[in-house]
């Protein structure tokens, strides 16, 4: 893609009225636009990152055997009263339809919608287990929305729901989805900084699990056992006696972190009030057991930026970099031939063909954070400079060796 | 995909409380789920259709040179007051955030969001033209929502916005986008039934254009000039003296139809109140001119069902069929080998491996409407029956000739 065709311009200064590092960097680079506190639009380069995250998550959901669906944002007051959360959940956006006279809710999550849907399709133990997921925008009337993409009033989310005949089946899938979550965070490039974390369990199990990514901007505090690659959320650290529940070690490192995913065994919390039952092999009616598993895509994007940047800008992990290559030229037109060759050879490349100074291009390249920077210069004849965003070393290679240099 | 793994079941009877044919058929086939009047969830097969429509539209938008972005559903009261539509647009969902104390709007369209975004990136004539699009859910507080996917309170939409220095440039792109729209309706399989239609033009041009698909369930009435492949909306038929504006013919055929797309020259309707300006070549400030171009994806899906069905179910045009092939077997297991071979050969196939009668499978195949039905039977030895959903003729072919039979 030619950068001159992008309608977006990078900003020279930090945007006003924005406190969070992730939003500041993403707005300066023109990846996102702030609509209001906690609400952002994704501009072309930002949407490319979101789609890369989305594709990785979708692949992993499909490999879990989950079916993709797309539920609605508008939900009914009745459904939320059935679950008991209409009164309880303070971040629920509530409003009234003038014409239908109905009371609506904007979905912050979808247990209240998926459970009634399943009721129309689950009758027998033969229909179970079922795994369904969606990738869709969610809404929360957050008290404070000052953390950029980390805590939005509107945000993108992948939610997976699982339905089971018994606890063993639910537990097995829970472990499977936990391993899948670890693989997702590995694949998007924050595996090393992300820990499966013991957290307060709610009603049905002693602990639930979150996935927490270490970053100074995190709102959570976790205690890490590096040996086990596990963490304990501050909220339950007393319950485990300041000890790793797996190896018993007391050598725990405290860090600030951001929750990038969570997995819950809901058991019958939603299936009971919605009366979601099945007939077992003896013909007896039983309540379906549920699990639910969330990852915020936009939050994940924010967490990646918070945990991977330097004073000059963002450093995207290669798997979610909006492009793999950012092609610069010291003089207008110099990169033209290489660009066309790269496009023909199927490289994913952003070509900075703008009529601005080379210094400005270098600054923008660092700000944008695309993994591989290529420079075509006058001095280097047919050779190309290649540099990885997170490394200092610049190599001079032939066109054919671009790939080898990686 | 194995049908036994789909969590969705087809219904034997029409759903209650649903008047529209498109929603009845899609709900019976398990493609969609009704959340409330005018609000539907897309189940796996329905979402596959939506994604096929989406991919066709996206390809055509990209070939127009448009950049994809993703805007928010939450918008501010201020933006809608700036455009003057906060008070005027009766279908606007309005509500208040408890915590932020702000008044919010749920986006029924995005002129009020895209124009302020562009204001941060457009300064000079060199920055124009700009074309941006998104594919995203929209909200309208519809008075009546009894037409299934044709008129939803929540629905999926592609909206494209264009920004120009002058009228000529705006007109040129308008014509280009009109041709692109015709191609989209062609590609999704309703080209023959879809007419570019003169409609009332609003503030700035005598006529705007809609794309109308002929179907008995349509809420609109159009007058078709078959020679010109054009139509005139009833609302302006008096203005054109019951005459085709192109060839002057009075031989116009009246039909019911549904609007599947519209294109507008907005000129400065939004850019003026939002003060979206640019500097021209002489350094003078001028107002940017705008066009906007919409296609409802879910409405298009409903329109396809309304215009392409028979007494047994849906007949999908091949390009948007959830799968290309529906593989049936007269006895459990008979189709197993063929299915595995088809998957290995990269065919897109739904294999009905359920433990139900062959008669039920045939009924569901007609209801689902997948383009090519294959039957593996005991009698036919190694041959496979192939039948197109909209034809009567059944052919008996070798595996290698499946493709040829198309």
Short mmCIF file of C-alpha atoms in Angstrom, two decimals, chain B:
data_model
loop_
_atom_site.label_atom_id
_atom_site.label_comp_id
_atom_site.label_asym_id
_atom_site.label_seq_id
_atom_site.Cartn_x
_atom_site.Cartn_y
_atom_site.Cartn_z
CA UNK B 1 -18.49 -29.37 7.64
CA UNK B 2 -20.43 -32.16 9.27
CA UNK B 3 -24.05 -31.23 9.85
CA UNK B 4 -24.11 -33.35 13.00
CA UNK B 5 -21.62 -30.89 14.52
CA UNK B 6 -23.87 -27.89 13.87
CA UNK B 7 -25.61 -26.97 17.10
CA UNK B 8 -28.60 -25.60 15.21
CA UNK B 9 -31.74 -27.55 14.41
CA UNK B 10 -34.21 -26.73 11.68
CA UNK B 11 -37.84 -26.21 12.70
CA UNK B 12 -40.68 -28.25 11.29
CA UNK B 13 -43.17 -25.42 11.53
CA UNK B 14 -43.15 -21.71 10.90
CA UNK B 15 -42.06 -19.75 13.96
CA UNK B 16 -44.77 -17.92 15.88
CA UNK B 17 -44.99 -14.13 15.93
CA UNK B 18 -43.20 -13.75 12.66
CA UNK B 19 -45.02 -12.36 9.64
CA UNK B 20 -42.29 -11.95 7.05
CA UNK B 21 -41.38 -14.70 4.62
CA UNK B 22 -37.62 -14.04 4.81
CA UNK B 23 -37.49 -14.36 8.61
CA UNK B 24 -39.85 -17.38 8.60
CA UNK B 25 -37.66 -19.28 6.13
CA UNK B 26 -34.38 -18.24 7.72
CA UNK B 27 -35.61 -19.10 11.22
CA UNK B 28 -37.03 -22.46 10.10
CA UNK B 29 -33.71 -23.28 8.45
CA UNK B 30 -31.85 -22.23 11.60
CA UNK B 31 -29.93 -19.46 9.85
CA UNK B 32 -31.07 -16.73 12.25
CA UNK B 33 -32.57 -16.40 15.73
CA UNK B 34 -35.10 -13.75 16.67
CA UNK B 35 -34.02 -11.81 19.75
CA UNK B 36 -36.99 -9.42 19.59
CA UNK B 37 -38.95 -7.63 16.87
CA UNK B 38 -36.45 -6.26 14.36
CA UNK B 39 -33.42 -7.79 16.10
CA UNK B 40 -31.89 -11.08 14.99
CA UNK B 41 -28.78 -13.10 15.80
CA UNK B 42 -26.95 -14.80 12.93
CA UNK B 43 -26.37 -18.49 13.54
CA UNK B 44 -23.54 -20.40 11.79
CA UNK B 45 -25.16 -20.91 8.36
CA UNK B 46 -26.64 -17.41 8.36
CA UNK B 47 -23.31 -15.87 9.29
CA UNK B 48 -21.69 -17.75 6.40
CA UNK B 49 -24.10 -16.04 4.00
CA UNK B 50 -23.41 -12.65 5.59
CA UNK B 51 -19.65 -13.19 5.26
CA UNK B 52 -19.97 -14.10 1.60
CA UNK B 53 -21.96 -10.93 0.96
CA UNK B 54 -19.44 -8.99 3.04
CA UNK B 55 -16.46 -10.32 1.09
CA UNK B 56 -18.00 -9.42 -2.26
CA UNK B 57 -18.80 -5.91 -1.04
CA UNK B 58 -15.34 -5.47 0.50
CA UNK B 59 -13.62 -6.56 -2.73
CA UNK B 60 -15.61 -4.00 -4.68
CA UNK B 61 -14.92 -1.23 -2.15
CA UNK B 62 -11.19 -1.95 -2.27
CA UNK B 63 -11.28 -1.92 -6.07
CA UNK B 64 -12.87 1.55 -5.82
CA UNK B 65 -9.77 2.58 -3.88
CA UNK B 66 -11.57 2.98 -0.55
CA UNK B 67 -9.82 2.51 2.82
CA UNK B 68 -11.57 0.35 5.39
CA UNK B 69 -12.11 1.70 8.91
CA UNK B 70 -14.36 0.77 11.83
CA UNK B 71 -16.31 3.50 13.60
CA UNK B 72 -18.19 3.34 16.89
CA UNK B 73 -21.85 2.67 17.58
CA UNK B 74 -21.84 5.12 20.50
CA UNK B 75 -21.94 8.67 19.22
CA UNK B 76 -22.36 12.00 20.98
CA UNK B 77 -25.48 14.13 21.19
CA UNK B 78 -23.29 17.14 20.30
CA UNK B 79 -22.33 15.72 16.91
CA UNK B 80 -25.98 15.07 16.07
CA UNK B 81 -26.95 18.54 17.21
CA UNK B 82 -24.25 19.99 14.97
CA UNK B 83 -25.81 18.30 11.95
CA UNK B 84 -29.33 19.21 13.10
CA UNK B 85 -30.48 15.60 13.10
CA UNK B 86 -30.69 15.12 16.89
CA UNK B 87 -34.17 16.61 16.92
CA UNK B 88 -35.18 15.65 13.37
CA UNK B 89 -34.43 11.97 12.99
CA UNK B 90 -37.27 10.15 14.69
CA UNK B 91 -35.66 6.71 14.57
CA UNK B 92 -32.65 7.80 16.63
CA UNK B 93 -32.02 5.76 19.79
CA UNK B 94 -31.08 8.29 22.49
CA UNK B 95 -29.93 7.59 26.02
CA UNK B 96 -27.82 8.88 28.86
CA UNK B 97 -24.67 7.49 30.34
CA UNK B 98 -25.13 7.27 34.10
CA UNK B 99 -21.43 7.61 34.84
CA UNK B 100 -20.13 9.96 32.20
CA UNK B 101 -23.34 12.01 32.35
CA UNK B 102 -23.15 12.36 28.60
CA UNK B 103 -26.07 12.02 26.21
CA UNK B 104 -25.44 9.29 23.70
CA UNK B 105 -26.86 8.26 20.36
CA UNK B 106 -26.70 4.79 18.79
CA UNK B 107 -25.43 5.30 15.25
CA UNK B 108 -28.05 4.72 12.52
CA UNK B 109 -25.45 6.04 10.06
CA UNK B 110 -22.08 7.73 10.42
CA UNK B 111 -21.91 11.11 8.69
CA UNK B 112 -21.79 12.68 12.16
CA UNK B 113 -18.72 10.60 13.03
CA UNK B 114 -16.75 10.43 9.78
CA UNK B 115 -16.90 14.18 9.11
CA UNK B 116 -15.16 15.14 12.41
CA UNK B 117 -12.63 12.35 11.81
CA UNK B 118 -11.76 13.78 8.40
CA UNK B 119 -11.41 17.24 9.92
CA UNK B 120 -8.26 16.02 11.64
CA UNK B 121 -6.69 14.76 8.41
CA UNK B 122 -7.82 17.04 5.57
CA UNK B 123 -6.10 20.39 5.08
CA UNK B 124 -5.21 20.83 1.45
CA UNK B 125 -6.58 19.96 -1.99
CA UNK B 126 -3.64 17.53 -2.11
CA UNK B 127 -5.34 15.45 0.60
CA UNK B 128 -8.42 14.88 -1.58
CA UNK B 129 -10.26 12.90 -2.84
CA UNK B 130 -10.72 10.46 0.05
CA UNK B 131 -12.92 7.36 0.08
CA UNK B 132 -13.53 5.43 3.30
CA UNK B 133 -15.90 2.62 4.14
CA UNK B 134 -16.83 0.39 7.03
CA UNK B 135 -18.95 -2.70 7.60
CA UNK B 136 -20.68 -2.50 10.96
CA UNK B 137 -23.96 -2.77 12.85
CA UNK B 138 -26.43 0.11 12.84
CA UNK B 139 -29.49 0.96 14.93
CA UNK B 140 -32.88 2.50 14.14
CA UNK B 141 -35.84 2.77 16.48
CA UNK B 142 -38.25 1.59 13.77
CA UNK B 143 -41.97 2.17 14.30
CA UNK B 144 -42.88 -1.17 12.76
CA UNK B 145 -40.35 -3.97 12.59
CA UNK B 146 -42.37 -6.71 11.00
CA UNK B 147 -40.39 -7.33 7.83
CA UNK B 148 -37.73 -9.62 9.22
CA UNK B 149 -34.30 -8.68 7.91
CA UNK B 150 -35.79 -6.10 5.55
CA UNK B 151 -36.34 -3.50 8.27
CA UNK B 152 -34.40 -4.13 11.44
CA UNK B 153 -33.93 -2.13 14.64
CA UNK B 154 -30.37 -3.45 14.50
CA UNK B 155 -28.81 -4.35 11.18
CA UNK B 156 -25.52 -4.76 9.35
CA UNK B 157 -24.46 -2.13 6.90
CA UNK B 158 -21.64 -1.14 4.60
CA UNK B 159 -21.33 2.63 4.45
CA UNK B 160 -18.95 4.39 2.11
CA UNK B 161 -18.18 8.11 2.30
CA UNK B 162 -16.39 10.14 -0.33
CA UNK B 163 -14.80 13.59 -0.02
CA UNK B 164 -14.03 15.89 -2.93
CA UNK B 165 -12.64 19.27 -3.90
CA UNK B 166 -15.34 20.03 -6.50
CA UNK B 167 -18.64 18.93 -8.00
CA UNK B 168 -17.10 17.35 -11.07
CA UNK B 169 -14.94 15.08 -8.93
CA UNK B 170 -17.96 14.22 -6.76
CA UNK B 171 -20.10 13.45 -9.84
CA UNK B 172 -17.39 11.26 -11.38
CA UNK B 173 -17.03 9.18 -8.24
CA UNK B 174 -20.82 8.99 -7.89
CA UNK B 175 -21.04 7.41 -11.34
CA UNK B 176 -18.19 5.04 -10.52
CA UNK B 177 -19.83 3.96 -7.27
CA UNK B 178 -23.15 3.51 -9.07
CA UNK B 179 -21.48 1.09 -11.50
CA UNK B 180 -19.82 -0.67 -8.56
CA UNK B 181 -23.21 -1.07 -6.87
CA UNK B 182 -24.68 -2.65 -10.02
CA UNK B 183 -21.76 -5.07 -10.07
CA UNK B 184 -22.25 -5.97 -6.40
CA UNK B 185 -25.92 -6.84 -6.94
CA UNK B 186 -24.91 -8.80 -10.05
CA UNK B 187 -22.30 -10.72 -8.10
CA UNK B 188 -24.55 -11.62 -5.17
CA UNK B 189 -27.02 -13.04 -7.68
CA UNK B 190 -29.87 -10.52 -7.79
CA UNK B 191 -28.64 -8.43 -10.72
CA UNK B 192 -31.54 -9.36 -12.98
CA UNK B 193 -34.13 -8.30 -10.43
CA UNK B 194 -32.36 -5.15 -9.26
CA UNK B 195 -32.87 -1.76 -10.87
CA UNK B 196 -31.10 1.54 -10.49
CA UNK B 197 -34.02 3.75 -9.51
CA UNK B 198 -34.68 7.48 -9.64
CA UNK B 199 -35.86 8.64 -6.23
CA UNK B 200 -36.46 11.93 -4.47
CA UNK B 201 -33.22 13.78 -4.24
CA UNK B 202 -33.29 15.65 -1.00
CA UNK B 203 -31.68 19.02 -0.85
CA UNK B 204 -29.06 19.11 -3.55
CA UNK B 205 -29.93 17.22 -6.66
CA UNK B 206 -33.21 16.72 -8.41
CA UNK B 207 -33.04 12.96 -8.05
CA UNK B 208 -31.00 10.62 -5.93
CA UNK B 209 -30.60 6.99 -6.86
CA UNK B 210 -31.58 3.83 -5.10
CA UNK B 211 -31.12 0.23 -6.08
CA UNK B 212 -34.42 -1.63 -5.85
CA UNK B 213 -34.91 -5.39 -6.01
CA UNK B 214 -38.27 -6.62 -7.27
CA UNK B 215 -40.10 -8.79 -4.74
CA UNK B 216 -43.74 -9.03 -3.66
CA UNK B 217 -42.76 -8.27 -0.05
CA UNK B 218 -41.28 -4.92 -1.01
CA UNK B 219 -42.47 -1.81 0.81
CA UNK B 220 -41.70 0.39 -2.20
CA UNK B 221 -43.39 0.68 -5.58
CA UNK B 222 -41.29 1.28 -8.67
CA UNK B 223 -41.99 1.78 -12.39
CA UNK B 224 -39.55 -0.16 -14.53
CA UNK B 225 -38.28 0.71 -18.01
CA UNK B 226 -36.99 -2.70 -19.07
CA UNK B 227 -35.27 -1.33 -22.18
CA UNK B 228 -33.07 1.00 -20.12
CA UNK B 229 -32.80 -1.36 -17.12
CA UNK B 230 -33.92 1.62 -15.02
CA UNK B 231 -36.77 2.33 -12.64
CA UNK B 232 -38.57 5.30 -11.15
CA UNK B 233 -39.71 5.32 -7.54
CA UNK B 234 -43.44 6.04 -7.10
CA UNK B 235 -42.51 9.11 -5.04
CA UNK B 236 -41.16 10.89 -8.13
CA UNK B 237 -43.23 9.27 -10.92
CA UNK B 238 -45.38 12.41 -11.26
CA UNK B 239 -42.26 14.56 -11.56
CA UNK B 240 -41.10 12.56 -14.57
CA UNK B 241 -44.58 12.53 -16.15
CA UNK B 242 -44.77 8.72 -16.00
CA UNK B 243 -41.94 8.63 -18.52
CA UNK B 244 -38.52 6.98 -18.48
CA UNK B 245 -36.06 9.86 -17.95
CA UNK B 246 -33.53 8.13 -20.18
CA UNK B 247 -35.40 6.98 -23.33
CA UNK B 248 -38.72 8.80 -22.96
CA UNK B 249 -40.73 5.58 -23.11
CA UNK B 250 -44.12 5.45 -21.37
CA UNK B 251 -44.08 1.68 -21.22
CA UNK B 252 -43.33 1.32 -17.53
CA UNK B 253 -44.09 -1.81 -15.52
CA UNK B 254 -45.19 -1.31 -11.92
CA UNK B 255 -43.65 -3.65 -9.34
CA UNK B 256 -43.28 -3.94 -5.57
CA UNK B 257 -39.65 -3.74 -4.56
CA UNK B 258 -37.22 -3.42 -1.70
CA UNK B 259 -34.44 -0.85 -1.55
CA UNK B 260 -31.13 -2.72 -1.26
CA UNK B 261 -28.77 0.21 -1.71
CA UNK B 262 -28.68 3.96 -2.06
CA UNK B 263 -26.20 6.56 -3.21
CA UNK B 264 -26.34 10.26 -2.34
CA UNK B 265 -24.54 13.38 -3.34
CA UNK B 266 -24.53 15.10 0.05
CA UNK B 267 -22.52 18.01 -1.26
CA UNK B 268 -21.94 20.27 1.80
CA UNK B 269 -24.86 19.06 3.93
CA UNK B 270 -22.49 17.68 6.60
CA UNK B 271 -19.18 19.27 5.71
CA UNK B 272 -20.64 22.79 6.17
CA UNK B 273 -22.00 22.36 9.73
CA UNK B 274 -18.84 20.47 10.75
CA UNK B 275 -16.74 23.10 8.99
CA UNK B 276 -14.75 20.56 6.99
CA UNK B 277 -12.60 22.75 4.73
CA UNK B 278 -9.52 22.52 2.57
CA UNK B 279 -7.15 25.01 0.96
CA UNK B 280 -7.32 25.03 -2.82
CA UNK B 281 -4.41 25.66 -5.17
CA UNK B 282 -4.66 29.41 -4.69
CA UNK B 283 -4.64 29.00 -0.90
CA UNK B 284 -8.34 29.83 -0.55
CA UNK B 285 -10.42 27.92 1.98
CA UNK B 286 -13.28 25.89 0.53
CA UNK B 287 -15.86 23.48 1.88
CA UNK B 288 -15.23 19.80 1.12
CA UNK B 289 -18.00 18.11 -0.90
CA UNK B 290 -19.28 14.70 0.17
CA UNK B 291 -21.05 11.65 -1.17
CA UNK B 292 -22.40 8.70 0.77
CA UNK B 293 -23.28 5.23 -0.39
CA UNK B 294 -24.99 2.51 1.66
CA UNK B 295 -25.81 -1.17 1.37
CA UNK B 296 -27.52 -3.07 4.18
CA UNK B 297 -25.93 -6.51 4.35
CA UNK B 298 -28.62 -8.14 6.46
CA UNK B 299 -31.35 -6.44 4.43
CA UNK B 300 -29.68 -7.70 1.25
CA UNK B 301 -29.72 -11.22 2.71
CA UNK B 302 -33.45 -10.83 3.43
CA UNK B 303 -34.10 -9.44 -0.05
CA UNK B 304 -32.32 -12.40 -1.63
CA UNK B 305 -34.50 -14.81 0.34
CA UNK B 306 -37.68 -12.87 -0.55
CA UNK B 307 -36.82 -12.88 -4.24
CA UNK B 308 -35.40 -16.39 -4.47
CA UNK B 309 -37.40 -19.19 -2.87
CA UNK B 310 -40.08 -21.78 -3.56
CA UNK B 311 -42.64 -23.64 -1.45
CA UNK B 312 -39.89 -25.92 -0.08
CA UNK B 313 -37.44 -23.30 1.06
CA UNK B 314 -34.68 -20.91 0.14
CA UNK B 315 -32.79 -20.93 -3.19
CA UNK B 316 -29.42 -19.24 -2.63
CA UNK B 317 -27.59 -17.77 -5.60
CA UNK B 318 -24.32 -19.70 -5.77
CA UNK B 319 -22.09 -16.76 -4.77
CA UNK B 320 -23.80 -16.37 -1.37
CA UNK B 321 -24.82 -19.98 -0.70
CA UNK B 322 -23.56 -20.91 2.78
CA UNK B 323 -21.85 -23.91 1.19
CA UNK B 324 -21.51 -24.77 -2.50
CA UNK B 325 -22.42 -28.42 -1.97
CA UNK B 326 -24.83 -30.19 0.37
CA UNK B 327 -23.85 -33.85 0.53
CA UNK B 328 -26.62 -36.29 1.50
CA UNK B 329 -26.59 -40.05 1.92
CA UNK B 330 -29.45 -42.54 1.71
CA UNK B 331 -27.98 -44.56 4.58
CA UNK B 332 -25.72 -43.44 7.45
CA UNK B 333 -22.04 -43.59 6.54
CA UNK B 334 -22.48 -44.01 2.77
CA UNK B 335 -21.27 -40.47 2.05
CA UNK B 336 -18.28 -40.65 4.39
CA UNK B 337 -15.61 -41.42 1.78
CA UNK B 338 -16.89 -38.90 -0.73
CA UNK B 339 -17.02 -36.25 2.02
CA UNK B 340 -13.42 -36.83 3.02
CA UNK B 341 -12.35 -36.76 -0.60
CA UNK B 342 -14.22 -33.51 -1.20
CA UNK B 343 -12.66 -31.88 1.87
CA UNK B 344 -9.20 -33.01 0.75
CA UNK B 345 -9.89 -31.60 -2.71
CA UNK B 346 -10.90 -28.25 -1.25
CA UNK B 347 -14.65 -28.38 -1.99
CA UNK B 348 -16.86 -26.28 0.24
CA UNK B 349 -19.32 -28.90 1.43
CA UNK B 350 -21.88 -29.43 4.19
CA UNK B 351 -22.19 -33.19 4.85
CA UNK B 352 -25.51 -34.27 6.33
CA UNK B 353 -24.18 -37.12 8.48
CA UNK B 354 -27.06 -36.89 10.96
CA UNK B 355 -28.83 -40.00 12.11
CA UNK B 356 -32.22 -39.01 10.65
CA UNK B 357 -34.30 -40.36 7.76
CA UNK B 358 -33.29 -39.67 4.17
CA UNK B 359 -36.63 -37.95 3.66
CA UNK B 360 -35.87 -35.50 6.42
CA UNK B 361 -32.46 -34.81 4.89
CA UNK B 362 -34.07 -34.06 1.51
CA UNK B 363 -36.53 -31.68 3.17
CA UNK B 364 -33.77 -29.84 5.02
CA UNK B 365 -31.67 -29.63 1.86
CA UNK B 366 -34.53 -27.87 0.07
CA UNK B 367 -35.17 -25.64 3.09
CA UNK B 368 -31.49 -24.66 3.48
CA UNK B 369 -31.23 -23.89 -0.24
CA UNK B 370 -27.56 -24.72 -0.78
CA UNK B 371 -26.86 -24.50 -4.52
CA UNK B 372 -25.72 -28.06 -5.35
CA UNK B 373 -27.26 -31.13 -3.73
CA UNK B 374 -25.25 -34.35 -3.95
CA UNK B 375 -26.70 -37.73 -2.98
CA UNK B 376 -24.67 -40.85 -2.35
CA UNK B 377 -26.99 -43.87 -2.54
CA UNK B 378 -26.72 -47.64 -2.35
CA UNK B 379 -28.00 -48.23 -5.86
CA UNK B 380 -25.69 -45.92 -7.72
CA UNK B 381 -22.47 -47.73 -6.91
CA UNK B 382 -19.67 -45.21 -7.26
CA UNK B 383 -21.77 -42.59 -8.96
CA UNK B 384 -23.19 -39.51 -7.28
CA UNK B 385 -26.51 -37.79 -7.91
CA UNK B 386 -26.14 -34.07 -8.49
CA UNK B 387 -28.99 -31.58 -8.61
CA UNK B 388 -29.10 -27.83 -8.66
CA UNK B 389 -31.50 -26.37 -6.07
CA UNK B 390 -33.39 -24.32 -8.70
CA UNK B 391 -33.61 -27.09 -11.31
CA UNK B 392 -35.54 -30.35 -11.49
CA UNK B 393 -33.05 -32.43 -13.40
CA UNK B 394 -30.92 -34.93 -11.48
CA UNK B 395 -27.69 -36.10 -13.10
CA UNK B 396 -25.66 -39.16 -12.19
CA UNK B 397 -21.95 -38.43 -12.37
CA UNK B 398 -18.56 -39.83 -11.42
CA UNK B 399 -16.77 -38.05 -8.56
CA UNK B 400 -14.38 -36.43 -11.01
CA UNK B 401 -17.29 -34.93 -12.92
CA UNK B 402 -18.91 -33.07 -10.02
CA UNK B 403 -17.34 -29.85 -11.18
CA UNK B 404 -18.27 -30.44 -14.82
CA UNK B 405 -21.91 -30.96 -13.92
CA UNK B 406 -22.16 -27.41 -12.66
#
